Coordinates of C-alpha atoms and ligand atoms in Angstrom, one line a residue:
M200 CA -14.6 53.0 -33.3
K201 CA -18.2 51.5 -33.2
L202 CA -18.2 47.9 -34.4
E203 CA -21.7 46.7 -34.1
N204 CA -21.6 44.0 -36.8
P205 CA -18.8 44.6 -39.2
T206 CA -19.0 41.1 -40.8
M207 CA -22.6 41.4 -42.0
H208 CA -22.6 40.7 -45.7
P209 CA -26.0 39.5 -46.8
V210 CA -25.8 37.4 -49.9
S211 CA -28.6 35.0 -50.6
A212 CA -28.0 31.4 -51.8
D213 CA -29.7 32.3 -55.0
A214 CA -27.1 34.9 -55.9
L215 CA -24.1 32.5 -55.2
S216 CA -22.4 29.9 -57.3
L217 CA -22.2 26.9 -55.0
E218 CA -20.3 24.3 -57.1
H219 CA -16.7 25.4 -56.5
F220 CA -16.4 25.1 -52.7
W221 CA -15.9 21.4 -51.8
M222 CA -17.3 21.5 -48.3
P223 CA -15.6 19.9 -45.4
F224 CA -17.4 17.2 -43.3
T225 CA -20.6 18.0 -45.3
A226 CA -23.0 16.0 -47.5
N227 CA -22.2 18.4 -50.4
R228 CA -24.9 17.4 -52.8
Q229 CA -27.6 17.5 -50.2
F230 CA -26.5 20.9 -48.8
K231 CA -26.3 22.5 -52.2
Q232 CA -29.9 21.5 -52.8
A233 CA -31.0 23.3 -49.7
P234 CA -28.2 25.6 -48.4
R235 CA -28.1 26.9 -44.9
L236 CA -26.1 30.2 -44.9
L237 CA -24.9 32.5 -42.1
S238 CA -23.7 35.9 -43.0
G239 CA -23.4 37.9 -39.8
A240 CA -22.9 37.3 -36.0
K241 CA -23.0 39.2 -32.8
D242 CA -22.7 37.8 -29.2
M243 CA -25.2 34.8 -28.9
H244 CA -26.6 35.0 -32.4
Y245 CA -25.9 34.5 -36.1
T246 CA -27.8 36.2 -38.8
T247 CA -28.8 34.6 -42.1
P248 CA -28.7 36.5 -45.5
E249 CA -32.5 36.9 -45.2
G250 CA -32.1 38.6 -41.8
R251 CA -33.2 35.8 -39.6
K252 CA -31.6 35.6 -36.1
I253 CA -30.2 32.2 -35.2
L254 CA -29.4 31.5 -31.6
D255 CA -25.9 29.8 -31.5
G256 CA -26.2 26.7 -29.4
T257 CA -22.8 25.4 -30.5
A258 CA -20.4 28.4 -30.2
G259 CA -19.8 28.0 -33.9
L260 CA -17.9 24.7 -33.7
W261 CA -17.3 24.6 -29.9
C262 CA -15.0 27.6 -30.4
V263 CA -16.5 31.1 -30.0
N264 CA -16.5 31.0 -26.2
A265 CA -16.7 34.8 -25.6
G266 CA -19.6 35.2 -28.1
H267 CA -19.4 36.6 -31.6
C268 CA -17.7 39.7 -33.0
R269 CA -16.6 41.0 -29.6
A270 CA -15.3 44.5 -30.1
P271 CA -11.9 44.2 -28.3
I272 CA -11.0 41.1 -30.4
V273 CA -12.2 42.7 -33.6
E274 CA -10.3 45.9 -33.0
A275 CA -7.1 44.0 -32.0
I276 CA -7.2 42.1 -35.4
Q277 CA -8.0 45.2 -37.4
R278 CA -5.2 47.2 -35.7
Q279 CA -2.7 44.4 -36.4
A280 CA -3.8 43.9 -40.0
A281 CA -2.9 47.5 -40.6
T282 CA 0.4 47.5 -38.5
M283 CA 2.0 44.3 -39.7
D284 CA 0.2 41.6 -41.7
F285 CA 2.8 38.9 -41.4
A286 CA 6.2 38.2 -40.0
P287 CA 8.1 34.8 -39.9
T288 CA 8.7 33.0 -36.7
F289 CA 11.5 30.8 -38.1
Q290 CA 14.9 32.3 -36.8
M291 CA 12.9 35.6 -36.5
A292 CA 9.9 36.8 -34.5
H293 CA 7.7 39.6 -33.6
P294 CA 6.8 40.8 -30.1
L295 CA 3.1 39.8 -30.2
V296 CA 3.8 36.1 -30.5
F297 CA 5.8 36.1 -27.2
E298 CA 3.0 38.2 -25.6
A299 CA 0.4 35.7 -26.8
A300 CA 2.4 32.8 -25.3
T301 CA 2.7 34.6 -22.0
A302 CA -1.0 35.4 -21.9
V303 CA -1.8 31.6 -22.5
A304 CA 0.8 30.6 -19.9
Q305 CA -0.9 32.7 -17.3
V306 CA -3.9 30.3 -17.3
T307 CA -2.1 26.9 -17.7
P308 CA -1.4 24.6 -14.8
E309 CA 1.8 25.5 -12.9
G310 CA 5.0 24.2 -14.5
M311 CA 3.2 23.8 -17.8
D312 CA 4.0 27.0 -19.5
R313 CA 5.8 26.3 -22.7
V314 CA 3.7 27.0 -25.7
F315 CA 4.2 25.9 -29.3
F316 CA 1.8 27.6 -31.8
T317 CA 0.0 25.9 -34.6
N318 CA -3.0 26.8 -36.7
S319 CA -5.5 24.2 -35.8
G320 CA -6.4 21.4 -33.4
S321 CA -5.3 18.9 -36.0
E322 CA -1.8 20.5 -36.2
S323 CA -1.6 20.7 -32.4
V324 CA -2.3 17.0 -32.1
D325 CA 0.4 16.0 -34.7
T326 CA 2.8 18.4 -33.2
A327 CA 2.3 17.0 -29.7
M328 CA 2.8 13.5 -31.1
K329 CA 6.2 14.7 -32.5
I330 CA 7.1 16.3 -29.3
A331 CA 6.5 13.1 -27.4
L332 CA 8.8 11.2 -29.8
A333 CA 11.4 13.9 -29.6
Y334 CA 11.3 13.8 -25.8
H335 CA 11.9 10.1 -25.5
R336 CA 14.7 10.3 -28.1
A337 CA 16.3 13.1 -26.2
R338 CA 16.2 11.1 -23.1
G339 CA 17.8 8.1 -24.8
E340 CA 14.7 6.0 -25.3
P341 CA 14.1 6.3 -29.1
S342 CA 12.2 3.0 -29.1
R343 CA 9.2 4.7 -27.4
R344 CA 7.3 5.4 -30.6
L345 CA 3.8 3.9 -30.1
I346 CA 1.0 6.4 -29.4
I347 CA -2.2 5.1 -27.8
G348 CA -5.5 6.8 -28.5
R349 CA -9.0 5.6 -27.7
E350 CA -12.0 4.3 -29.6
R351 CA -14.4 7.1 -30.5
G352 CA -11.6 9.7 -29.8
Y353 CA -11.4 12.7 -32.2
H354 CA -8.0 14.2 -32.7
G355 CA -8.5 16.0 -36.0
V356 CA -7.9 15.0 -39.4
N357 CA -4.2 15.1 -40.2
F358 CA -2.4 11.8 -40.7
G359 CA -1.3 11.4 -37.0
G360 CA -4.6 12.5 -35.6
T361 CA -6.6 10.3 -38.0
A362 CA -4.5 7.3 -37.1
V363 CA -4.7 7.8 -33.3
G364 CA -8.4 8.9 -33.5
G365 CA -11.1 6.3 -33.0
I366 CA -14.1 7.4 -35.1
P367 CA -14.6 4.5 -37.6
G368 CA -16.2 6.7 -40.4
N369 CA -13.1 9.1 -40.3
R370 CA -10.6 6.2 -40.4
K371 CA -12.4 3.9 -43.0
T372 CA -10.9 5.5 -46.1
F373 CA -7.4 5.9 -44.6
P374 CA -6.7 2.6 -42.7
Q375 CA -3.4 1.8 -41.1
L376 CA -1.9 5.2 -41.8
M377 CA 0.6 4.8 -39.0
A378 CA 1.6 1.5 -37.7
I379 CA 2.6 2.9 -34.4
V380 CA -0.8 3.4 -32.9
D381 CA -3.1 1.4 -30.7
H382 CA -6.4 2.2 -29.0
L383 CA -8.1 1.9 -25.6
R384 CA -11.7 1.1 -25.5
S385 CA -14.3 3.9 -25.4
T386 CA -15.6 4.7 -21.9
H387 CA -19.1 5.0 -23.2
D388 CA -21.5 2.7 -21.2
M389 CA -25.1 3.7 -21.6
A390 CA -26.4 0.6 -20.1
R391 CA -24.9 1.6 -16.7
N392 CA -24.6 5.3 -17.1
A393 CA -27.6 6.7 -19.1
F394 CA -29.0 10.1 -17.9
S395 CA -26.0 10.7 -15.6
R396 CA -25.7 14.3 -14.4
G397 CA -22.0 15.2 -14.6
M398 CA -19.4 12.5 -14.4
P399 CA -20.8 8.9 -14.8
A400 CA -20.4 6.6 -11.8
H401 CA -19.4 3.5 -13.7
G402 CA -16.3 2.7 -15.8
V403 CA -13.1 3.6 -13.9
E404 CA -11.9 0.1 -14.8
F405 CA -11.8 1.1 -18.6
A406 CA -8.5 2.7 -17.7
D407 CA -7.0 -0.6 -16.7
E408 CA -7.0 -1.5 -20.4
L409 CA -3.9 0.5 -20.6
E410 CA -2.1 -2.0 -18.4
R411 CA -3.1 -4.7 -20.9
L412 CA -1.7 -2.6 -23.8
V413 CA 1.5 -2.1 -21.8
T414 CA 1.8 -5.8 -21.4
L415 CA 1.2 -6.4 -25.1
H416 CA 3.6 -3.7 -26.4
D417 CA 6.0 -3.3 -23.5
A418 CA 6.4 0.2 -21.9
S419 CA 9.7 0.6 -23.6
N420 CA 7.9 1.0 -26.9
I421 CA 5.2 3.3 -25.8
A422 CA 5.6 7.1 -26.1
A423 CA 2.3 8.6 -25.1
V424 CA -1.4 8.2 -24.5
I425 CA -3.7 10.8 -26.0
V426 CA -7.3 11.3 -24.9
E427 CA -9.9 14.0 -24.9
P428 CA -10.8 14.5 -21.2
V429 CA -14.4 14.9 -22.4
A430 CA -14.8 13.4 -25.9
G431 CA -16.8 16.1 -27.8
S432 CA -17.0 15.4 -31.6
T433 CA -18.0 11.8 -31.0
G434 CA -21.1 12.9 -29.1
V435 CA -20.1 14.2 -25.7
L436 CA -18.7 11.2 -23.8
L437 CA -17.8 12.0 -20.2
P438 CA -15.0 10.3 -18.3
P439 CA -16.3 8.0 -15.5
K440 CA -15.3 9.0 -12.0
G441 CA -11.7 8.1 -11.2
Y442 CA -10.9 7.2 -14.9
L443 CA -8.5 10.0 -15.7
E444 CA -6.7 9.7 -12.3
R445 CA -6.1 6.0 -13.1
L446 CA -4.9 6.7 -16.5
R447 CA -2.5 9.2 -15.0
E448 CA -1.2 6.7 -12.5
I449 CA -0.6 4.0 -15.1
C450 CA 1.2 6.5 -17.4
T451 CA 3.4 7.7 -14.6
K452 CA 4.2 4.2 -13.5
H453 CA 5.4 3.2 -17.0
G454 CA 7.1 6.5 -18.1
I455 CA 4.4 7.1 -20.7
L456 CA 3.4 10.7 -21.4
L457 CA -0.2 11.7 -21.0
I458 CA -1.6 14.1 -23.6
F459 CA -5.0 15.7 -23.0
D460 CA -6.6 16.9 -26.2
E461 CA -8.3 20.0 -24.9
V462 CA -9.3 21.5 -28.2
I463 CA -12.9 21.6 -27.0
T464 CA -12.4 21.7 -23.2
G465 CA -9.6 24.4 -23.2
F466 CA -10.5 27.9 -22.2
G467 CA -13.6 27.6 -20.0
R468 CA -15.9 25.0 -21.5
L469 CA -16.1 23.2 -18.2
G470 CA -16.0 26.4 -16.0
T471 CA -12.3 26.2 -15.5
S472 CA -9.3 27.2 -17.7
F473 CA -8.8 23.6 -18.7
A474 CA -10.3 20.1 -18.1
A475 CA -7.1 19.4 -16.4
D476 CA -8.1 21.9 -13.7
F477 CA -11.6 20.7 -13.5
F478 CA -10.6 17.0 -13.0
K479 CA -7.5 17.9 -11.1
V480 CA -5.4 15.6 -13.3
R481 CA -2.3 17.0 -14.7
P482 CA -1.3 15.8 -18.1
D483 CA 2.2 16.2 -19.7
M484 CA 0.9 18.1 -22.7
M485 CA -2.3 19.7 -23.7
T486 CA -3.4 20.4 -27.3
V487 CA -5.6 23.4 -27.7
A488 CA -7.1 25.5 -30.5
K489 CA -10.5 27.0 -31.0
A490 CA -11.3 29.2 -28.0
I491 CA -7.6 30.2 -27.6
N492 CA -8.5 33.3 -29.5
N493 CA -12.3 32.9 -29.7
A494 CA -11.8 31.4 -33.2
A495 CA -11.4 34.8 -34.7
I496 CA -8.3 33.7 -36.7
P497 CA -7.1 30.1 -37.1
M498 CA -4.8 29.3 -34.1
G499 CA -3.8 26.3 -32.1
A500 CA -1.1 25.4 -29.6
V501 CA 0.5 22.7 -27.7
I502 CA 1.1 23.5 -24.1
V503 CA 4.0 21.6 -22.8
D504 CA 5.3 20.6 -19.4
N505 CA 8.5 22.6 -18.8
R506 CA 10.4 19.4 -18.0
I507 CA 9.6 18.0 -21.5
H508 CA 10.4 21.3 -23.2
D509 CA 13.7 21.4 -21.4
A510 CA 14.6 17.8 -22.2
V511 CA 14.1 18.5 -25.9
I512 CA 15.8 21.8 -26.0
D513 CA 18.8 20.7 -23.9
A514 CA 19.5 17.7 -26.1
T515 CA 20.9 19.9 -28.9
P516 CA 24.0 22.0 -28.4
V517 CA 23.3 25.8 -28.3
G518 CA 23.1 27.2 -31.8
G519 CA 21.4 24.1 -33.2
I520 CA 17.7 24.0 -34.0
E521 CA 16.3 21.9 -31.2
F522 CA 13.0 20.8 -32.7
M523 CA 12.7 20.6 -36.5
H524 CA 9.1 21.4 -36.8
G525 CA 6.8 24.5 -37.3
Y526 CA 4.3 26.1 -39.6
T527 CA 4.7 29.3 -41.7
Y528 CA 1.8 30.6 -39.7
S529 CA 2.9 29.4 -36.2
G530 CA 2.2 32.5 -34.2
H531 CA 0.7 34.6 -37.1
P532 CA 0.6 38.2 -35.9
M533 CA -3.2 38.6 -36.3
A534 CA -3.9 35.3 -34.6
A535 CA -1.6 36.3 -31.8
A536 CA -3.2 39.7 -31.5
A537 CA -6.6 37.9 -31.2
V538 CA -5.1 35.7 -28.5
I539 CA -4.0 38.5 -26.4
A540 CA -7.3 40.4 -26.7
T541 CA -9.3 37.2 -26.1
Q542 CA -7.4 36.1 -23.0
Q543 CA -7.8 39.7 -21.6
L544 CA -11.5 39.6 -22.3
Y545 CA -11.9 36.3 -20.5
K546 CA -10.1 37.7 -17.5
D547 CA -12.1 41.0 -17.5
E548 CA -15.5 39.3 -17.8
Q549 CA -14.6 36.3 -15.7
T550 CA -15.9 34.2 -18.5
F551 CA -14.9 30.8 -17.1
A552 CA -16.4 31.5 -13.6
R553 CA -19.6 32.7 -15.4
A554 CA -19.7 29.4 -17.2
A555 CA -19.4 27.5 -14.0
A556 CA -22.2 29.7 -12.4
I557 CA -24.7 29.0 -15.1
A558 CA -23.8 25.3 -15.6
P559 CA -26.3 24.0 -13.0
Y560 CA -29.2 25.8 -14.8
F561 CA -27.9 24.4 -18.1
E562 CA -27.8 20.9 -16.5
D563 CA -31.4 21.1 -15.2
A564 CA -32.6 22.4 -18.5
V565 CA -31.0 19.7 -20.7
H566 CA -32.1 16.9 -18.4
G567 CA -35.6 18.3 -18.8
L568 CA -35.4 16.7 -22.3
R569 CA -35.3 13.2 -20.6
D570 CA -38.9 12.6 -21.6
A571 CA -38.7 14.3 -25.0
R572 CA -39.6 12.2 -28.0
H573 CA -36.9 9.7 -29.2
V574 CA -34.4 10.7 -26.4
I575 CA -32.5 7.7 -24.9
D576 CA -29.8 9.6 -23.0
V577 CA -28.8 13.0 -21.7
R578 CA -25.4 13.7 -20.4
N579 CA -23.7 17.0 -19.5
L580 CA -20.7 18.7 -17.8
G581 CA -20.0 22.4 -17.6
L582 CA -21.5 24.0 -20.7
V583 CA -21.5 21.0 -22.8
A584 CA -24.3 18.4 -23.3
G585 CA -25.1 15.4 -25.3
I586 CA -28.6 14.3 -26.1
E587 CA -28.8 10.9 -27.7
L588 CA -31.7 9.7 -29.8
A589 CA -32.9 6.3 -30.7
P590 CA -31.7 5.8 -34.3
R591 CA -34.4 5.3 -36.9
A592 CA -34.4 1.7 -38.0
G593 CA -32.1 1.2 -41.0
A594 CA -31.2 5.0 -41.1
P595 CA -28.8 5.9 -38.4
G596 CA -28.3 9.7 -38.0
K597 CA -31.3 10.6 -40.2
R598 CA -33.6 11.5 -37.3
A599 CA -31.0 13.7 -35.6
Y600 CA -30.2 15.4 -38.9
E601 CA -33.9 16.2 -39.7
A602 CA -34.3 17.7 -36.2
F603 CA -31.2 19.7 -36.7
V604 CA -32.6 21.2 -39.9
K605 CA -35.9 21.8 -38.1
C606 CA -34.1 23.6 -35.3
F607 CA -32.3 25.8 -37.8
E608 CA -35.7 26.7 -39.4
M609 CA -36.9 27.5 -35.9
G610 CA -34.0 29.9 -35.3
V611 CA -31.6 27.7 -33.3
L612 CA -28.2 26.2 -34.3
V613 CA -27.5 22.8 -32.8
R614 CA -24.9 20.3 -33.8
T615 CA -25.4 16.6 -34.5
T616 CA -23.1 13.7 -34.7
G617 CA -24.8 10.4 -35.7
D618 CA -28.0 10.5 -33.6
I619 CA -26.5 12.7 -30.8
F620 CA -27.0 16.4 -30.4
A621 CA -24.0 18.1 -29.0
L622 CA -24.8 21.5 -27.3
S623 CA -21.9 23.8 -26.5
P624 CA -23.1 27.4 -26.5
P625 CA -20.9 30.5 -26.1
L626 CA -20.1 30.8 -22.3
I627 CA -21.9 34.2 -22.3
I628 CA -25.2 32.4 -22.6
E629 CA -28.1 33.6 -20.5
K630 CA -30.9 31.6 -18.9
S631 CA -33.5 32.9 -21.5
H632 CA -31.2 31.5 -24.3
I633 CA -30.9 28.1 -22.5
D634 CA -34.7 28.0 -22.3
Q635 CA -35.1 28.8 -25.9
L636 CA -32.4 26.3 -26.9
V637 CA -34.1 23.4 -25.0
S638 CA -37.7 24.2 -25.9
T639 CA -36.8 24.5 -29.6
L640 CA -35.1 21.1 -29.5
R641 CA -38.1 19.6 -27.7
D642 CA -40.5 21.1 -30.3
A643 CA -38.3 20.0 -33.2
L644 CA -38.2 16.4 -31.9
K645 CA -41.9 16.3 -31.9
T646 CA -41.9 17.0 -35.7
V647 CA -39.6 14.2 -36.8
E648 CA -40.5 10.5 -37.1
Ligands
PLP846 C1 -10.6 17.2 -29.4 C2 -10.3 17.7 -30.8 N1 -9.1 17.6 -31.3 C3 -8.7 18.0 -32.5 C4 -9.7 18.7 -33.3 C5 -9.3 19.2 -34.6 O1 -9.3 20.6 -34.6 P1 -9.3 21.4 -36.0 O2 -10.6 21.1 -36.7 O3 -9.0 22.8 -35.6 O4 -8.2 20.9 -36.8 C6 -11.0 18.9 -32.7 C7 -12.0 19.6 -33.6 O5 -13.1 19.6 -33.3 C8 -11.3 18.4 -31.5 O6 -12.5 18.5 -31.0

């Protein structure tokens, strides 16, 4: 079976009716005036309906880590679609879902190999929050219900994730959704850490805020702390040296669970399986999605410490349903088939080690933008980088948006959040692609005021 580019379906914007699709996280009216469409993808590139090749500097949305339309994944999905389209996982199951969980468990930290499947990062976050509450209740501490997030954190868009998240624009329309959250301060400190290569030197003391919140709320009321080890969506904010270790210490001291939201960092982004491995800090749960199956079919998961899993399971007599939670599509057969194929591909191609090997080249290249027009900070780790621009007076985000559009016209897909470019290419990126990505960004910045 030859599968060069089976998804290619060139339809121009002119031939489409654009009004029916309410686009997510998009300026709908602006977009529909001047749409940007992608209709095909292979390896490091997208193709537009007009046949233009676009270098993917963002792995789609931080998710296509093995590159696009990889044959083993495509074939696994096609086979599964023809064999069994759907089977429930409530009081029933199918073999692939167990195989998929085992494949994931092979790369998780030791003793953290229980996997609850969801369909997205948002669902993973809300599921992890419920597991935290169920765990404390199972252990006789039902008062532990408060979940602590962090300012500028992104944990998806469901009610739990929105409440515990810390991006003001995402919360504004939905304030005080859940009373049982509080927030640590963001670790972002450009005054001390601008142009850091890798982890910033200053800011370990931001973790001590957790002690303040423990004093305020009392540990007996706190269930969990959730943080992104590297905050992605808010514009690539890296943990200061020692910060995650200290958070871990304080959580352990007070019996609070530590959840790493690894939706972006999971499956190789930092050159290791998880950020937990990179930073050598072990959380109690990890939320994942995206690269778990190369984003080929929606899929997420919560990876749970065995001790937490066992406490929840053992609290109910055999024959009782231990955790009243799940989604119709938890472990969907096609998503599961894609997980198995993706995890095998990562292993066969040593994808994570490859990312680690090319990361120093990527670091040098992105820091070469230090003197590019408008740039006020560059930060990076593994194959992720944030390039921050000075905002245009009175029009925050406009400058970066215009440069993003320019990059797209010049054949490169980047992502912006506010005035920050977030680069997160597929892990199969080559040096020549990195050169193109960075030089296009530099040229685009010259054109915007
Ligand atoms: C850290 C983090 N958590 C959660 C999510 C939400 O994932 P999804 O969009 O699949 O719901 C994202 C998405 O980018 C994320 O980056």
